[in-house]
Short mmCIF file of N, CA and C and ligand atoms in Angstrom, two decimals:
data_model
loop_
_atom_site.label_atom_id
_atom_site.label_comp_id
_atom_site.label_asym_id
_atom_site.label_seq_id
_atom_site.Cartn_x
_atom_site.Cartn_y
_atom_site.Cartn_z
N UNK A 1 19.42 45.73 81.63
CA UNK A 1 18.78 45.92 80.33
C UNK A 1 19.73 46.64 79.39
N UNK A 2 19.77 45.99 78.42
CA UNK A 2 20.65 46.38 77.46
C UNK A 2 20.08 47.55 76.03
N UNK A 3 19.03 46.34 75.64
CA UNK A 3 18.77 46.54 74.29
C UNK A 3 17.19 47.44 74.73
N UNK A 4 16.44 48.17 74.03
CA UNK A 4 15.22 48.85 73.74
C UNK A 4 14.06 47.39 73.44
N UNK A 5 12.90 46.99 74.12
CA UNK A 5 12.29 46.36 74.15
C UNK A 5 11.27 46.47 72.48
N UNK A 6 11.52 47.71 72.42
CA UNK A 6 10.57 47.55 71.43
C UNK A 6 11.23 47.72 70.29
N UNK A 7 12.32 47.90 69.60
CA UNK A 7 13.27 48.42 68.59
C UNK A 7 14.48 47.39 68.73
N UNK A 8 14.64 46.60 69.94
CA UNK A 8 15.92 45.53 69.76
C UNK A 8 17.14 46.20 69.61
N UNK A 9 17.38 47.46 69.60
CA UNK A 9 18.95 48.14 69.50
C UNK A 9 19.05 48.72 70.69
N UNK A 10 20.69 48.34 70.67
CA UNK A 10 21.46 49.09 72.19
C UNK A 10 20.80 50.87 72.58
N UNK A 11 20.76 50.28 73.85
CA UNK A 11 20.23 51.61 74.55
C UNK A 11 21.77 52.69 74.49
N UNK A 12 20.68 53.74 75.09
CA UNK A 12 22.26 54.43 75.00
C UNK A 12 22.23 55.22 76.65
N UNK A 13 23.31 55.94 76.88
CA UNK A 13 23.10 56.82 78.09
C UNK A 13 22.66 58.23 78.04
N UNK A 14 22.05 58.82 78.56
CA UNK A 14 21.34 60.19 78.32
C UNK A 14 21.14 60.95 79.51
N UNK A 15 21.37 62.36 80.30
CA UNK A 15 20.70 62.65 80.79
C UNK A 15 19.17 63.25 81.58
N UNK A 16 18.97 62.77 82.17
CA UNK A 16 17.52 62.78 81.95
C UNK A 16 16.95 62.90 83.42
N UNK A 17 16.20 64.56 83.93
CA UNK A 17 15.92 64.61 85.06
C UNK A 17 16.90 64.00 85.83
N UNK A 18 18.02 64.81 85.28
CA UNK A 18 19.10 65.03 86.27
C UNK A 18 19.83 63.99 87.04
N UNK A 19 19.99 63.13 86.36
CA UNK A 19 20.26 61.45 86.06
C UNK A 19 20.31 60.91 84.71
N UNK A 20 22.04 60.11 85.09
CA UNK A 20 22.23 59.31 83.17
C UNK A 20 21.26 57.72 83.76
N UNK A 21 20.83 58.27 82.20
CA UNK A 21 19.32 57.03 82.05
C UNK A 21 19.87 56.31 81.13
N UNK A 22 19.52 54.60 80.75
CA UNK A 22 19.21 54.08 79.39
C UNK A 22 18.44 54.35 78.50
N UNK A 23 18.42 55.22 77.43
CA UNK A 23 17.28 55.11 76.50
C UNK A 23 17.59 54.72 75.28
N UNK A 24 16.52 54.99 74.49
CA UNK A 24 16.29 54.60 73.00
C UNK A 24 16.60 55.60 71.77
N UNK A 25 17.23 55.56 70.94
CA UNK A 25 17.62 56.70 70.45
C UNK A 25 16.48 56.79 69.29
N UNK A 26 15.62 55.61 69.26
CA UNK A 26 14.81 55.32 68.26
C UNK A 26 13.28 55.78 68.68
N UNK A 27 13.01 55.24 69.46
CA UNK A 27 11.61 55.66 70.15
C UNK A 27 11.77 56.51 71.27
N UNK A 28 10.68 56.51 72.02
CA UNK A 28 10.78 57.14 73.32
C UNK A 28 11.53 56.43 74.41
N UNK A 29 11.31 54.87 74.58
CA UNK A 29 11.63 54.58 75.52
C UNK A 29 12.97 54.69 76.51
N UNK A 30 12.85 54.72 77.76
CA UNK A 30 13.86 55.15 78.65
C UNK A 30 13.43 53.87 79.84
N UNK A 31 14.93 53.17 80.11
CA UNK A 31 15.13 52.25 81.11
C UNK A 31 14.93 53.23 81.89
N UNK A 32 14.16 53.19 83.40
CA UNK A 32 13.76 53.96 84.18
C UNK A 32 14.10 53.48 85.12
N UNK A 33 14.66 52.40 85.14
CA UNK A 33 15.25 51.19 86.17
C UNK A 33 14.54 51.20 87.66
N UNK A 34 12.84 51.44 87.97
CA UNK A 34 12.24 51.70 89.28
C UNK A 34 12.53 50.12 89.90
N UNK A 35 12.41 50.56 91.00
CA UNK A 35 12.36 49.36 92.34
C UNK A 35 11.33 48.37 92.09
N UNK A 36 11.42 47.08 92.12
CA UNK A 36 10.44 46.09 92.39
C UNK A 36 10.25 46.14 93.66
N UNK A 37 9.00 45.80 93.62
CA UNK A 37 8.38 45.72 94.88
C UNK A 37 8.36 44.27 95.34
N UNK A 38 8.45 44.35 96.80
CA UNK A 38 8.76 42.78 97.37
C UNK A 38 7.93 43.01 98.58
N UNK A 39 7.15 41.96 98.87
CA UNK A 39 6.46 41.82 100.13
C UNK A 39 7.58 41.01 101.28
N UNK A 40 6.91 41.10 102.50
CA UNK A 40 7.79 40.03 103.71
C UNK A 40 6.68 39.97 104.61
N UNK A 41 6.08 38.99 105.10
CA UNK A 41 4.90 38.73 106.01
C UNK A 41 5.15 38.18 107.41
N UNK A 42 4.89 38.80 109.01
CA UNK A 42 4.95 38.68 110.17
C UNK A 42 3.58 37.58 110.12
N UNK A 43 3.97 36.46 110.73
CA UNK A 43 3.24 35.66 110.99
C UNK A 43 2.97 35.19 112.48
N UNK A 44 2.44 35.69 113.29
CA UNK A 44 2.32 35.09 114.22
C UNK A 44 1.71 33.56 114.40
N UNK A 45 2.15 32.78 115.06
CA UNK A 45 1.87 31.78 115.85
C UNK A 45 2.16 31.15 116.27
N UNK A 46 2.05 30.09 117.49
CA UNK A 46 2.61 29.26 118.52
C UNK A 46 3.06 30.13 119.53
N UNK A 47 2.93 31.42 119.70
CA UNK A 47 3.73 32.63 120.64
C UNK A 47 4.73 32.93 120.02
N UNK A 48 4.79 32.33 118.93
CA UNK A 48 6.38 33.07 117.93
C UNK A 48 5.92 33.71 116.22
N UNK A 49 6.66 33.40 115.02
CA UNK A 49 6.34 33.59 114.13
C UNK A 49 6.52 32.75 113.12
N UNK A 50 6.11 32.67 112.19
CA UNK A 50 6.69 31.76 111.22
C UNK A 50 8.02 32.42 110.24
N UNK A 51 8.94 31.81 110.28
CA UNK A 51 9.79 31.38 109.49
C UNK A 51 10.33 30.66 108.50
N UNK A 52 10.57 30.86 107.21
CA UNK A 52 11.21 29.75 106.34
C UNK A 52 12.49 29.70 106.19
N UNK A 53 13.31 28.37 105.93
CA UNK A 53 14.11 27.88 105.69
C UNK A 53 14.48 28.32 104.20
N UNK A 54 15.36 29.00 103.68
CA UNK A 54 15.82 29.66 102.10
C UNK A 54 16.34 28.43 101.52
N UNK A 55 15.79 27.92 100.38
CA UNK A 55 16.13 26.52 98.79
C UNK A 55 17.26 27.50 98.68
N UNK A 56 17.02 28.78 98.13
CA UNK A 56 17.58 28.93 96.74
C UNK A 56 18.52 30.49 97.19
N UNK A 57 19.25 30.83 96.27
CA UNK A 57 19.90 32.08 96.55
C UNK A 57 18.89 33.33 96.61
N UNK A 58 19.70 34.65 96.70
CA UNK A 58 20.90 34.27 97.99
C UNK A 58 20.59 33.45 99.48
N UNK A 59 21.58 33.85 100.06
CA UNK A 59 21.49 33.06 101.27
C UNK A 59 20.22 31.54 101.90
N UNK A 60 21.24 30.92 101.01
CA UNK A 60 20.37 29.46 100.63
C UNK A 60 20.75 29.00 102.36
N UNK A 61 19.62 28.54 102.84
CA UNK A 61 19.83 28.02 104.06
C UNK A 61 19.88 28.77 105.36
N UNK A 62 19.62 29.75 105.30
CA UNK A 62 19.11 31.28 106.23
C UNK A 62 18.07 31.26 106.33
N UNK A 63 17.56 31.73 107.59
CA UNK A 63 15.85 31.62 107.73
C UNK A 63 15.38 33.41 107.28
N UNK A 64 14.06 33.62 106.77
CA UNK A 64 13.49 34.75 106.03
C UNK A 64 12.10 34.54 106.37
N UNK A 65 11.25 35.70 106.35
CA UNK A 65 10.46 35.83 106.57
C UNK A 65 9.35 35.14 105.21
N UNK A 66 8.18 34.86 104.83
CA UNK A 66 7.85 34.27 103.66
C UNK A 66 7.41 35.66 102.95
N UNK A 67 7.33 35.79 101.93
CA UNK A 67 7.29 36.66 100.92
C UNK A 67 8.17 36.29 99.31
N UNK A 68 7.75 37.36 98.96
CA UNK A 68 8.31 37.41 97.15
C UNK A 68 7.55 38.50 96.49
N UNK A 69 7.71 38.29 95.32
CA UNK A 69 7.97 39.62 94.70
C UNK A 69 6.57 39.74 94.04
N UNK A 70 5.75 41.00 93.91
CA UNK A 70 4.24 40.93 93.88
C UNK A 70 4.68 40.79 92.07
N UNK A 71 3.22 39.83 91.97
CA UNK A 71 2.68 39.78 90.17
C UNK A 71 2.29 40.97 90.08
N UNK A 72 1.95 40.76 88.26
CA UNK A 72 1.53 41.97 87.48
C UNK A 72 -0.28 42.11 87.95
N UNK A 73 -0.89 43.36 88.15
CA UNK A 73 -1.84 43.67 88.59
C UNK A 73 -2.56 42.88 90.12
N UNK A 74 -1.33 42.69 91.06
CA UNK A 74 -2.02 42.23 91.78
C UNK A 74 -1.51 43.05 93.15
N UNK A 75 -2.65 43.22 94.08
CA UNK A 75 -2.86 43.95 95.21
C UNK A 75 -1.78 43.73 95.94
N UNK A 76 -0.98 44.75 96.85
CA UNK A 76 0.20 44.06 97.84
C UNK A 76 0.11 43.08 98.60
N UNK A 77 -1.16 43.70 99.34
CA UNK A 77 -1.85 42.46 100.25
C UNK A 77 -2.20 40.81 99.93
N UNK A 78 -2.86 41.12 98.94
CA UNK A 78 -3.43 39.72 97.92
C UNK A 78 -1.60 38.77 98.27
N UNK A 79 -0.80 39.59 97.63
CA UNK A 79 0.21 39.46 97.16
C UNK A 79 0.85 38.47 98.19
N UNK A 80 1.31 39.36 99.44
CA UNK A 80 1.46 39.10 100.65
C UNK A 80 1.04 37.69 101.09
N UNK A 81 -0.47 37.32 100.69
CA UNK A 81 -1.02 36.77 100.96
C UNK A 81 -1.01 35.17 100.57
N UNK A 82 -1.00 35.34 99.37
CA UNK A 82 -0.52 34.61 98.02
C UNK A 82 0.88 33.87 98.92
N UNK A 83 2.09 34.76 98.76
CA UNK A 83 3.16 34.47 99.28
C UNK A 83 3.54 33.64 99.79
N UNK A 84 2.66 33.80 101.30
CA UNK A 84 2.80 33.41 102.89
C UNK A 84 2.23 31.71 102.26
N UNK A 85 1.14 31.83 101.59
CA UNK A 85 0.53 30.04 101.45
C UNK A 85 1.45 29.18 100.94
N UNK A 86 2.18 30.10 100.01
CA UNK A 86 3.06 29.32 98.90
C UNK A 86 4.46 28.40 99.32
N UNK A 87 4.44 29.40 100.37
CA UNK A 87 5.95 28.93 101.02
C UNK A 87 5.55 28.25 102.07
N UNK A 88 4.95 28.66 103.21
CA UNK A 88 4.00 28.33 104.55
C UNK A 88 3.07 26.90 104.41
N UNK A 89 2.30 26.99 103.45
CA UNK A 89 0.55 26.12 103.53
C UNK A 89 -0.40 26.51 104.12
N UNK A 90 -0.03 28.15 104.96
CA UNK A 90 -0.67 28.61 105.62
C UNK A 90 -1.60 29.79 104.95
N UNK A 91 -3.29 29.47 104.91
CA UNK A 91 -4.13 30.41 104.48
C UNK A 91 -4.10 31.70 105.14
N UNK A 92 -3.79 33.02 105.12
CA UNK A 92 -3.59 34.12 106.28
C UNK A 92 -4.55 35.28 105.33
N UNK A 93 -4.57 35.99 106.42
CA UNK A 93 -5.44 37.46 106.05
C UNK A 93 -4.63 38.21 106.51
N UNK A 94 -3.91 39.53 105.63
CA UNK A 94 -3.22 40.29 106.13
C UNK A 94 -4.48 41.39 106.97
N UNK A 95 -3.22 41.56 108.44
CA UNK A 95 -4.00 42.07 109.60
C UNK A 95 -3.72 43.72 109.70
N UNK A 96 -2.49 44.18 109.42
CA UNK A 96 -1.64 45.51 108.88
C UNK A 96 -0.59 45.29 108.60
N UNK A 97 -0.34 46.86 107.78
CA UNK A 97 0.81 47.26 107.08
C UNK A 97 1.77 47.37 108.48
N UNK A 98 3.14 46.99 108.36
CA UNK A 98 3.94 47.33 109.17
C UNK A 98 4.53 48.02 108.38
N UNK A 99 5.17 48.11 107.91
CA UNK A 99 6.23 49.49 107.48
C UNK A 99 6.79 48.74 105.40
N UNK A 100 6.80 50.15 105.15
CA UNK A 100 7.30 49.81 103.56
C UNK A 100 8.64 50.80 103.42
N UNK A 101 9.45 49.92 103.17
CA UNK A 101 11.27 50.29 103.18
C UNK A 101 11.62 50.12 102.02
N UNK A 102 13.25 50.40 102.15
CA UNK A 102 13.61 49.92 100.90
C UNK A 102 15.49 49.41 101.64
N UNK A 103 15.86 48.61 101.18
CA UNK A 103 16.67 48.27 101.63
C UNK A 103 18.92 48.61 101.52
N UNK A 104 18.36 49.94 100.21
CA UNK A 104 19.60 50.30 100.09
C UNK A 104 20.64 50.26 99.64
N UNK A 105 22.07 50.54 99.42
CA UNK A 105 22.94 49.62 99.35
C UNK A 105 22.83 49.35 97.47
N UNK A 106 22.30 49.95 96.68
CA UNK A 106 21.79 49.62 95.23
C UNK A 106 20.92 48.69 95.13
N UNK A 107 20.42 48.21 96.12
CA UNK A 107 19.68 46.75 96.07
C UNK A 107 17.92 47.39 95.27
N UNK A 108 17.50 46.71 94.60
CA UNK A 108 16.27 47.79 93.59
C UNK A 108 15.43 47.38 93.97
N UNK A 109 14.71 47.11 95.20
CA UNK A 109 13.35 46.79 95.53
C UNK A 109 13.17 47.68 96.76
N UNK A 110 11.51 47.75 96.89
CA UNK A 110 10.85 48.15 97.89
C UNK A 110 10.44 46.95 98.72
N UNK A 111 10.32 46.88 99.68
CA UNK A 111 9.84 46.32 100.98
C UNK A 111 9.00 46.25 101.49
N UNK A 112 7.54 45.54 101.07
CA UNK A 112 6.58 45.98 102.14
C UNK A 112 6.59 44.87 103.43
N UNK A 113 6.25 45.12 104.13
CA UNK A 113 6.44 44.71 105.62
C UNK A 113 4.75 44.53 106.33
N UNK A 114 4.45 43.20 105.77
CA UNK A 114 2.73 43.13 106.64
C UNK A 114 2.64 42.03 107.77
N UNK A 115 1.62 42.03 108.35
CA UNK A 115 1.65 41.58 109.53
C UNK A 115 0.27 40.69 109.33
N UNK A 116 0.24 39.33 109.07
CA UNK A 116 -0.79 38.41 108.44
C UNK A 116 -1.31 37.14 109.53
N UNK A 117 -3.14 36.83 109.81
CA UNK A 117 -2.92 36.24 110.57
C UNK A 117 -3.19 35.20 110.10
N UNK A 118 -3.49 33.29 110.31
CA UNK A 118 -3.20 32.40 110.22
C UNK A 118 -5.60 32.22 110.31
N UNK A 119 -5.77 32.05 108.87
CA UNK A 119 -7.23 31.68 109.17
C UNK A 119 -7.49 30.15 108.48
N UNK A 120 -6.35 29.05 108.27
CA UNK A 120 -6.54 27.89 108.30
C UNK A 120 -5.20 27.02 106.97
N UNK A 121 -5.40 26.39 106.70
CA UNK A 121 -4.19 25.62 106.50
C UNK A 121 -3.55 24.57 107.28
N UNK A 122 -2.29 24.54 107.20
CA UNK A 122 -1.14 23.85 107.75
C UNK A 122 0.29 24.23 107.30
N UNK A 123 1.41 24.34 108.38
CA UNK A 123 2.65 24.45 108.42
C UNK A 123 3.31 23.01 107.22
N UNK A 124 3.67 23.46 106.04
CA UNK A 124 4.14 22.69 104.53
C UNK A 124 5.42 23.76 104.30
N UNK A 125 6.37 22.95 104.25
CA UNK A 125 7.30 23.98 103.23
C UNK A 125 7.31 24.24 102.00
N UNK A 126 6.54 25.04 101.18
CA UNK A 126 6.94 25.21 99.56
C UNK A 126 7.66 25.09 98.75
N UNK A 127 7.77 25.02 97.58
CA UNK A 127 8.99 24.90 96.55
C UNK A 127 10.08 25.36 97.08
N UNK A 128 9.67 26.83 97.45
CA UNK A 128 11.19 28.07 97.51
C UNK A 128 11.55 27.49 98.66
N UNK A 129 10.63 26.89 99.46
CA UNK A 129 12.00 26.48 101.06
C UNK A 129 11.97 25.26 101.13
N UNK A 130 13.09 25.35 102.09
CA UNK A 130 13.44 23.67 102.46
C UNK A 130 13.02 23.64 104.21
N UNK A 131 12.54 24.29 104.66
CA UNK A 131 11.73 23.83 105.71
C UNK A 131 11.11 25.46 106.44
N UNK A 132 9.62 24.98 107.31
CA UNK A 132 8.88 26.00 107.71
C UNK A 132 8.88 25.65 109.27
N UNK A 133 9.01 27.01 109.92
CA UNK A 133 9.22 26.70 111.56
C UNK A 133 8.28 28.11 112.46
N UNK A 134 7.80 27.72 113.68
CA UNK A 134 7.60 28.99 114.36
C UNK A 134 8.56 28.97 114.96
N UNK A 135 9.17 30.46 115.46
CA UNK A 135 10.21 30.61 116.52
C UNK A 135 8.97 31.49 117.48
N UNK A 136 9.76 31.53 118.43
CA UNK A 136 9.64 32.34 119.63
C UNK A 136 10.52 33.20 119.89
N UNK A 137 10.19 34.71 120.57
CA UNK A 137 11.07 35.59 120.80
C UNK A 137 12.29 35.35 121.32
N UNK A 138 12.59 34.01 122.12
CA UNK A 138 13.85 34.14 122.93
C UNK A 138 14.59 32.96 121.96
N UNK A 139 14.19 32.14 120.67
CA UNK A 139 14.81 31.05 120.17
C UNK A 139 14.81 31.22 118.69
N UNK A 140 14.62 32.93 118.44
CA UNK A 140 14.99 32.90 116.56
C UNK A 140 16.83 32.49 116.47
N UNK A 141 16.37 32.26 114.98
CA UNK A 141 17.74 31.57 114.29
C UNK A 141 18.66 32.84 114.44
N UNK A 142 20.01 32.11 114.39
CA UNK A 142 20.91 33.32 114.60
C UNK A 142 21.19 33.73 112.45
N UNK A 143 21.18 32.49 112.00
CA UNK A 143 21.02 33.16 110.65
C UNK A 143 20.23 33.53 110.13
N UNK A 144 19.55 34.63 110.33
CA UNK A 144 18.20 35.42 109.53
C UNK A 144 18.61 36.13 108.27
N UNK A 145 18.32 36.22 107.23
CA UNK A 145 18.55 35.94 105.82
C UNK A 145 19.10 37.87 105.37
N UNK A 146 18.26 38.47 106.05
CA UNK A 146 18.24 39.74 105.87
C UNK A 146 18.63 40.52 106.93
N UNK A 147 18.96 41.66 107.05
CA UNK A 147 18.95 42.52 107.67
C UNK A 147 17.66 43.29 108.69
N UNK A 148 17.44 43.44 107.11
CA UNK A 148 15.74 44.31 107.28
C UNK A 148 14.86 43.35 107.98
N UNK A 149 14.74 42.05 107.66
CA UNK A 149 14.02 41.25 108.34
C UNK A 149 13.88 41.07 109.44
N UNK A 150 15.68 40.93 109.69
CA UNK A 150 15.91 40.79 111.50
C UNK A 150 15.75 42.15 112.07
N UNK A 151 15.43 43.56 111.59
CA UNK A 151 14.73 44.74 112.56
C UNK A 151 13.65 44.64 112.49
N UNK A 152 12.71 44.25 111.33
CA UNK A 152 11.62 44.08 111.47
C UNK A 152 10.88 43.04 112.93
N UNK A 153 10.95 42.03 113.02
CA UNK A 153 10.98 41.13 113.59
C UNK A 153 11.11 41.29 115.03
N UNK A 154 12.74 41.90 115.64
CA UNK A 154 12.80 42.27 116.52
C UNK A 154 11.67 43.56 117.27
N UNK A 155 11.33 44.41 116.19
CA UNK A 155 10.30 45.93 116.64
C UNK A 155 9.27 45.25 116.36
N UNK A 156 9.07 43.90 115.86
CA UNK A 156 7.61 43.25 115.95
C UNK A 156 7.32 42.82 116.97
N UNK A 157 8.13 42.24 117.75
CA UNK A 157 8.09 41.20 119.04
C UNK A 157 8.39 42.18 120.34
N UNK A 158 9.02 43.35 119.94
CA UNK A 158 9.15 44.40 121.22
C UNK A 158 8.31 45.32 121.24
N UNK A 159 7.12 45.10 120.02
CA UNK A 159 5.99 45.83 120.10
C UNK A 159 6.41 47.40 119.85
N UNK A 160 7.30 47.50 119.14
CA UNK A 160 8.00 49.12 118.20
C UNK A 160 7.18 49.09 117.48
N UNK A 161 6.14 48.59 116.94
CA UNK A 161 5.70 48.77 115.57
C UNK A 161 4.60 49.80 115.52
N UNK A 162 4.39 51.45 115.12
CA UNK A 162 2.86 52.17 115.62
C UNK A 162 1.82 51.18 114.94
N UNK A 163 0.63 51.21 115.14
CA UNK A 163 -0.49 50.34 115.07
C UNK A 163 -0.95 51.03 113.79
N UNK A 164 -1.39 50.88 112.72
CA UNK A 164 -1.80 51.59 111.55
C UNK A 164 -2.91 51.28 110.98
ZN1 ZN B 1 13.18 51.86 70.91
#
């Protein structure tokens, strides 16, 4: 972000709570630059989980868990939920929270991490992928898209996860 959303002129740098911020020299506003929030959904089934195949960048062609990035006023879960159909075809009810991270590295999102079960549908790949698969614990892809995904995943299936 460059410019002040509401005034159209270059932001400037400022300190601010002990951090240089973007702001507005005109109004109040201050780029605050917070984390988007991103869901990732554990899907069990077939004795494995579901997986998608990545369309689009990054890592186009890496398998990822289904998720994306929650809309404006809408619940994580919903979100989660939303997600998993879009990419999947699969109708799910998130079952629990597994863990909410953040991934580091400057990367600006949060992570939530849910664990969703399968209450009807069908296995469809969505826009964002080019194909939907269950694995099983002993036959996931060796290219898993993320990092975070592939610990998640692994402390899902080795049963690390506390119950919440
Ligand atoms: Zn302004």
């Amino acid at each position: 972000m460059k410019a002040c959303p509401f005034c159209a002129i270059d932001l400037v740098t400022v300190e601010l709570g002990g951090k240089n911020r973007l702001a507005c020299v005109t109004c109040e506003f201050v780029h605050w630059n917070n984390p988007k929030p991103v869901t990732a959904t554990i899907v069990p089934m077939n004795n494995g989980i579901v997986l998608v195949k990545r369309k689009f960048e990054p890592f186009v062609g890496s398998w990822c868990l289904p998720g994306g990035f929650i809309e404006a006023a809408e619940f994580p879960h919903e979100s989660a939920e939303r997600e998993v159909f879009e990419e999947t075809g699969l109708a799910v009810k998130v079952s629990r929270l597994l863990e909410a991270t953040a991934p580091g590295r400057e990367i600006n999102v949060i992570i939530i991490f849910y664990e969703a079960i399968p209450v009807g549908g069908s296995l469809v790949a969505g826009d964002d992928a080019s194909e939907v698969a269950c694995f099983e614990q002993n036959n996931l892809p060796e290219d898993i898209a993320f990092d975070l995904h592939r610990q998640i995943i692994d402390n899902w299936f080795a049963g690390r996860i506390a119950v919440s």
